[in-house]
Tab-separated table of N, CA and C in Angstrom:
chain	number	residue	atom	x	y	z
K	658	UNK	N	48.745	64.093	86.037
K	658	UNK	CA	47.838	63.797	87.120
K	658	UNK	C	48.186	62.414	87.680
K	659	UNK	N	47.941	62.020	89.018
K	659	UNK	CA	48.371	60.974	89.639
K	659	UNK	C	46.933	60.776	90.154
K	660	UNK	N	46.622	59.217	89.531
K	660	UNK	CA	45.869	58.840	90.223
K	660	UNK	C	45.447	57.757	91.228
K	661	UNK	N	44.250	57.372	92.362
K	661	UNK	CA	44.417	56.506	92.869
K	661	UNK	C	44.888	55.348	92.556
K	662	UNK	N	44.703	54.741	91.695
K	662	UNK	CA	45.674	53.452	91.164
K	662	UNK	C	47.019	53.458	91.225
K	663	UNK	N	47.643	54.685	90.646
K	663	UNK	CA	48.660	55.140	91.058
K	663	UNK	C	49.580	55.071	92.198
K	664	UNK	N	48.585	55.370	93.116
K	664	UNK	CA	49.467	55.609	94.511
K	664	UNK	C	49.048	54.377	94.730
K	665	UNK	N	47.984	53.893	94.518
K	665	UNK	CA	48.082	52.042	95.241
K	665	UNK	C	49.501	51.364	94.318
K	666	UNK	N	49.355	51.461	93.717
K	666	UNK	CA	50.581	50.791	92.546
K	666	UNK	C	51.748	51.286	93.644
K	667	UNK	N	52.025	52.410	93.999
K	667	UNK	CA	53.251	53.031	94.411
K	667	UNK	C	53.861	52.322	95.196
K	668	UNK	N	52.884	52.409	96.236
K	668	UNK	CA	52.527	51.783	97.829
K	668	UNK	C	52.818	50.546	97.566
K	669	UNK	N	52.349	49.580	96.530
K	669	UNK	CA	52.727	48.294	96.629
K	669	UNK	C	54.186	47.686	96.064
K	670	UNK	N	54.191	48.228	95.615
K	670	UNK	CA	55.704	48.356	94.815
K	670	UNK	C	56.534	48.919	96.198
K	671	UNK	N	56.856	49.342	96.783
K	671	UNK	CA	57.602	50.209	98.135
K	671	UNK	C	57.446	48.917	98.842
K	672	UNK	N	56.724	48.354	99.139
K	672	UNK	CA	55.818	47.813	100.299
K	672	UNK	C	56.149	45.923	100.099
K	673	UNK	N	56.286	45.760	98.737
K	673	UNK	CA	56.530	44.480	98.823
K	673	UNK	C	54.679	43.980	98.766
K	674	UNK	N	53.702	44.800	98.194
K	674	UNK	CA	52.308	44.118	98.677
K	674	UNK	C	51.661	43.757	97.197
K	675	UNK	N	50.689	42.957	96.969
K	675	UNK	CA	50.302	42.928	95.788
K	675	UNK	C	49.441	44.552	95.787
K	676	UNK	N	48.946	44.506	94.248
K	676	UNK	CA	48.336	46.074	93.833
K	676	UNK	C	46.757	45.869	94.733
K	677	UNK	N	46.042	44.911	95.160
K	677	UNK	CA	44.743	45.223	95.532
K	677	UNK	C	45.304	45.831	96.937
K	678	UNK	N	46.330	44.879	97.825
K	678	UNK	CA	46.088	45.466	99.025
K	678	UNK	C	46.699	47.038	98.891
K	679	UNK	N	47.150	47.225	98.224
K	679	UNK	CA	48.103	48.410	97.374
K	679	UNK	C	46.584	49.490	97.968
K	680	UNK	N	45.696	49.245	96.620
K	680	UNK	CA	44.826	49.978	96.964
K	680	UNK	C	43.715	49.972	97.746
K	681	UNK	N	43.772	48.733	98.718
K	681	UNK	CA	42.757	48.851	100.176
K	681	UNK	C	43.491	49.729	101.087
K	682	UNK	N	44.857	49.871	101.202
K	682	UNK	CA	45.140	50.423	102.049
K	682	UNK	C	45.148	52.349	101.562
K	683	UNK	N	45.306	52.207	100.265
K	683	UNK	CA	44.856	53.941	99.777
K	683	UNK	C	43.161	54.448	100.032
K	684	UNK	N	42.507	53.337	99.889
K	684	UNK	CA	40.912	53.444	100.410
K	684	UNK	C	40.589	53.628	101.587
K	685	UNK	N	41.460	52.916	102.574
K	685	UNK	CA	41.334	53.210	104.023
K	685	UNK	C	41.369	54.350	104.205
K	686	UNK	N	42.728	54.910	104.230
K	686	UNK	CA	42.890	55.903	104.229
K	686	UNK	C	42.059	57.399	103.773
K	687	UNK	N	41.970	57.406	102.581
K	687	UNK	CA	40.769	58.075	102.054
K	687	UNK	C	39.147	58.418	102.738
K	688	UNK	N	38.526	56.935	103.191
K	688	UNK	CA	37.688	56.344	104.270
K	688	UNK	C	37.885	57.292	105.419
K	689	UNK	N	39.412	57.323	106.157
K	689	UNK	CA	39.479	57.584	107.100
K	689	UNK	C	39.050	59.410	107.556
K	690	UNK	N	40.028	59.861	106.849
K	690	UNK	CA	39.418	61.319	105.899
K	690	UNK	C	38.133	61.636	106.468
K	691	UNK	N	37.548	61.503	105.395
K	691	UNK	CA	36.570	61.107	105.120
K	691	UNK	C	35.168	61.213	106.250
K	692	UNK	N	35.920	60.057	106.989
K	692	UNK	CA	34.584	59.935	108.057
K	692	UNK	C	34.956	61.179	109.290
K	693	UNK	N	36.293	61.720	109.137
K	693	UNK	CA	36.547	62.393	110.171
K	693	UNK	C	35.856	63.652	109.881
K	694	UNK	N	35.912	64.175	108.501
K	694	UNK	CA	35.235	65.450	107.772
K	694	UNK	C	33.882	65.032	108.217
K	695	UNK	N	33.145	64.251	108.024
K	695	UNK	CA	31.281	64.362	108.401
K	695	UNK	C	31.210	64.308	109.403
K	696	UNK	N	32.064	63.794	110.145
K	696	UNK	CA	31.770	64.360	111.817
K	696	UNK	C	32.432	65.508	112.194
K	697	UNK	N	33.082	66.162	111.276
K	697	UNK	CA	33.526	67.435	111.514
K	697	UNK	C	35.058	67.752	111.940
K	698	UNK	N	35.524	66.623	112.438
K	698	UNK	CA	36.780	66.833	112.768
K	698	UNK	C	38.009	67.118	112.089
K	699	UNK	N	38.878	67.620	112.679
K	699	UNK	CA	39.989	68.039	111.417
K	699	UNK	C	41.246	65.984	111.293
K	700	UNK	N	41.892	66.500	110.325
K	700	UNK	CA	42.591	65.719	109.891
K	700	UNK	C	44.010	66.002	110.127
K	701	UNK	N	44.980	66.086	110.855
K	701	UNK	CA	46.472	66.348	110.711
K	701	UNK	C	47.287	65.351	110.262
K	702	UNK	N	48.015	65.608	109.034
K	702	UNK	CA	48.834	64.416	108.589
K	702	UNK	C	50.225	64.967	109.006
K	703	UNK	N	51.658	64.855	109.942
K	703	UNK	CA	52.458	65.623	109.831
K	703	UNK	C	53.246	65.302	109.226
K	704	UNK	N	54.248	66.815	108.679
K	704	UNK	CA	54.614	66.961	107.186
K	704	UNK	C	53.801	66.688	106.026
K	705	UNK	N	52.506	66.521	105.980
K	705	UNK	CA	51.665	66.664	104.492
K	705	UNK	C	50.608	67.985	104.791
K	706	UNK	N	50.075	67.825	105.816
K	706	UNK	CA	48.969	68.565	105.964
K	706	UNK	C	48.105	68.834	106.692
K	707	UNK	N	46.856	69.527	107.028
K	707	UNK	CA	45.851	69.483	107.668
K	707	UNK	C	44.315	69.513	106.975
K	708	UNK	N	43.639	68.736	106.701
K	708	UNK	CA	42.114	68.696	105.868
K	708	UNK	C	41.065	69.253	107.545
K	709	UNK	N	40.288	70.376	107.058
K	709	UNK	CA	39.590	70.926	107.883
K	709	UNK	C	38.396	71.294	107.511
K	710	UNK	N	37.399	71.174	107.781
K	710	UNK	CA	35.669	71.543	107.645
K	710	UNK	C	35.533	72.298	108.190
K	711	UNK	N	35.180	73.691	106.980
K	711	UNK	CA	34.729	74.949	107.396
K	711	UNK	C	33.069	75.419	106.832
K	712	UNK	N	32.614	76.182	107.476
K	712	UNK	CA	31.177	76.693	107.361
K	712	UNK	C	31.073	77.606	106.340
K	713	UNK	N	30.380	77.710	105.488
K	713	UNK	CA	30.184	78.657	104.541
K	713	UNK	C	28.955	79.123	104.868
K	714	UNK	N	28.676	80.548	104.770
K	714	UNK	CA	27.337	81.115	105.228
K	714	UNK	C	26.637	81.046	103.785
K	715	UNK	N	25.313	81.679	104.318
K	715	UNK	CA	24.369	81.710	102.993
K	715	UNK	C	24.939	83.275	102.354
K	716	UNK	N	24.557	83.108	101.250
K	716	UNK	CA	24.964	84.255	100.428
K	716	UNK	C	24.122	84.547	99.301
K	717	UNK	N	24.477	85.959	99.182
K	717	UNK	CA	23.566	86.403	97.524
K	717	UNK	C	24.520	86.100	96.055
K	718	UNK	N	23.670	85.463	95.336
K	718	UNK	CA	24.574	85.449	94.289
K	718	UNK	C	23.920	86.501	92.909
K	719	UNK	N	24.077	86.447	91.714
K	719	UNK	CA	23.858	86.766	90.651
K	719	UNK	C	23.818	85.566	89.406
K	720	UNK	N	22.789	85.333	88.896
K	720	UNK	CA	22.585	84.198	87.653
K	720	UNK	C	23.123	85.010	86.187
K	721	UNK	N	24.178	84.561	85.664
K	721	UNK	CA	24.912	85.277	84.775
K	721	UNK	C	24.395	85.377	83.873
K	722	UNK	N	23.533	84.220	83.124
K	722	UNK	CA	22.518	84.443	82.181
K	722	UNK	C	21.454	85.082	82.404
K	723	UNK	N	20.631	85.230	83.454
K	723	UNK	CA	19.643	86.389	83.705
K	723	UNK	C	20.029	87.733	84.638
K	724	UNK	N	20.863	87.195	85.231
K	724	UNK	CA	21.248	88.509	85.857
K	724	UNK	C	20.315	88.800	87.053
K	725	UNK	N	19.732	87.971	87.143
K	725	UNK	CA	18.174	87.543	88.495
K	725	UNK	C	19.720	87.299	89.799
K	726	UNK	N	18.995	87.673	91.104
K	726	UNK	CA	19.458	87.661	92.224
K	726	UNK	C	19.225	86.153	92.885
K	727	UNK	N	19.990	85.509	93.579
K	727	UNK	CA	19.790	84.325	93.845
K	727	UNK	C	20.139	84.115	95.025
K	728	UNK	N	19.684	83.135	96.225
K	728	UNK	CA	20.363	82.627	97.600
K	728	UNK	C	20.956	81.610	97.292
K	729	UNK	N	22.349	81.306	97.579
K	729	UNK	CA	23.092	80.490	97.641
K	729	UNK	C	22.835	79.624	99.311
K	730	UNK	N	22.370	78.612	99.080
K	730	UNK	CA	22.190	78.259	100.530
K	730	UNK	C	23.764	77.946	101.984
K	731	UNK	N	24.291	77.887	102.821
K	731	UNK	CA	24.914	77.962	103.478
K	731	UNK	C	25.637	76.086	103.269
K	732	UNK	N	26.551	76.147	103.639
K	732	UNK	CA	27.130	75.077	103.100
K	732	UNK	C	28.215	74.337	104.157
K	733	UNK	N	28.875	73.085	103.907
K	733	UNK	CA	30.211	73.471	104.777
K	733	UNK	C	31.113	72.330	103.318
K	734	UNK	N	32.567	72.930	103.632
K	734	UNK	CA	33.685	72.781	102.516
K	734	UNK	C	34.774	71.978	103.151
K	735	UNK	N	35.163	71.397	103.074
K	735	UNK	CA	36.630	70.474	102.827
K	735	UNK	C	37.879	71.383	102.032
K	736	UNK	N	38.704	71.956	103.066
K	736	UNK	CA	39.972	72.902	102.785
K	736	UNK	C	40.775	71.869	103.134
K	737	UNK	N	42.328	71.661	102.490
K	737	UNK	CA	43.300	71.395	103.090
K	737	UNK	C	44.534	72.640	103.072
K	738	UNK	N	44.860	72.325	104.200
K	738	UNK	CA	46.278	73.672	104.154
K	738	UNK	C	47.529	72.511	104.209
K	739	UNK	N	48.443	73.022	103.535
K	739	UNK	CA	49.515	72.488	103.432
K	739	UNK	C	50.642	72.725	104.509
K	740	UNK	N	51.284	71.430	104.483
K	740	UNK	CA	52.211	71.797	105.908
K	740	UNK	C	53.378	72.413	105.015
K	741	UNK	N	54.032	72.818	106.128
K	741	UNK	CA	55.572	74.001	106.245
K	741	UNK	C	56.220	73.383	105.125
K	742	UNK	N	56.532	71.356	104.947
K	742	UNK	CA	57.593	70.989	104.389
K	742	UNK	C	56.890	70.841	103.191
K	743	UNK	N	55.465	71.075	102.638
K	743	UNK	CA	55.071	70.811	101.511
K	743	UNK	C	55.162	72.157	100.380
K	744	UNK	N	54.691	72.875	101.297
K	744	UNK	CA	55.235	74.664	101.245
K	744	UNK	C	56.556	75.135	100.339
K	745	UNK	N	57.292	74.538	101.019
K	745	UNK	CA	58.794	74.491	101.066
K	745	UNK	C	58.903	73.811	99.981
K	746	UNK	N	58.843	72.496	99.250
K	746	UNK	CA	59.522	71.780	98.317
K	746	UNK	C	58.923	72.095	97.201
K	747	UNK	N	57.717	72.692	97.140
K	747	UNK	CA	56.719	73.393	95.915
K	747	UNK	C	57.269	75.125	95.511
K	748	UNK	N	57.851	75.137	96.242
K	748	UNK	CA	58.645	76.073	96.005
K	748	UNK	C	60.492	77.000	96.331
K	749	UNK	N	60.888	75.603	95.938
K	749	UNK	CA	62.588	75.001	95.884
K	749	UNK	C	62.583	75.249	94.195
C-alpha cells in the first residue's frame, strides 16, 4: 500500500522540495478533488483518470441477521474510471 506520506515523500524527493511542502502540495490536490465532487463536478486528470459523482437511487435491501426488509436511502458515490494509459500498463 502507498500512502499519503508516501507520495509527499515522492514528490519531494523528484522536486528538490522539503517533505512538508511534499505533502501540502499532495493535500491540495486531494482538496482540489474533493471540492469539485461536492459541487458535483467531474475531475479529469489526463492519462490518470476521471473521478465522477454519480446518484444512487433508494433501494430495498435485506438485514442478513434478521432477514427484515430495509430502505436503503438514495445516496451519491465518488467512482473513478481509469484512463486508456492506466488500463494499459495494469495490464502489460
Amino acid at each position: 500500500m502507498t500512502t499519503t506520506n508516501e507520495i509527499a515523500e515522492n514528490i519531494a524527493t523528484a522536486h528538490g522540495l522539503t517533505k512538508v511542502q511534499g505533502k501540502a502540495i499532495v493535500e491540495a490536490v486531494f482538496a482540489a478533488i474533493t471540492a469539485a465532487a461536492v459541487s458535483g463536478s467531474e475531475t479529469s486528470i489526463p492519462g490518470f483518470g476521471k473521478f465522477k459523482v454519480k446518484d444512487t437511487p433508494e433501494r430495498e435491501a435485506r438485514n442478513p441477521a434478521t432477514g427484515q426488509t430495509i430502505k436503503v436511502a438514495a445516496a451519491k458515490k465518488l467512482t473513478f474510471a481509469p484512463a486508456k494509459a492506466i488500463k494499459d500498463a495494469l495490464n502489460d
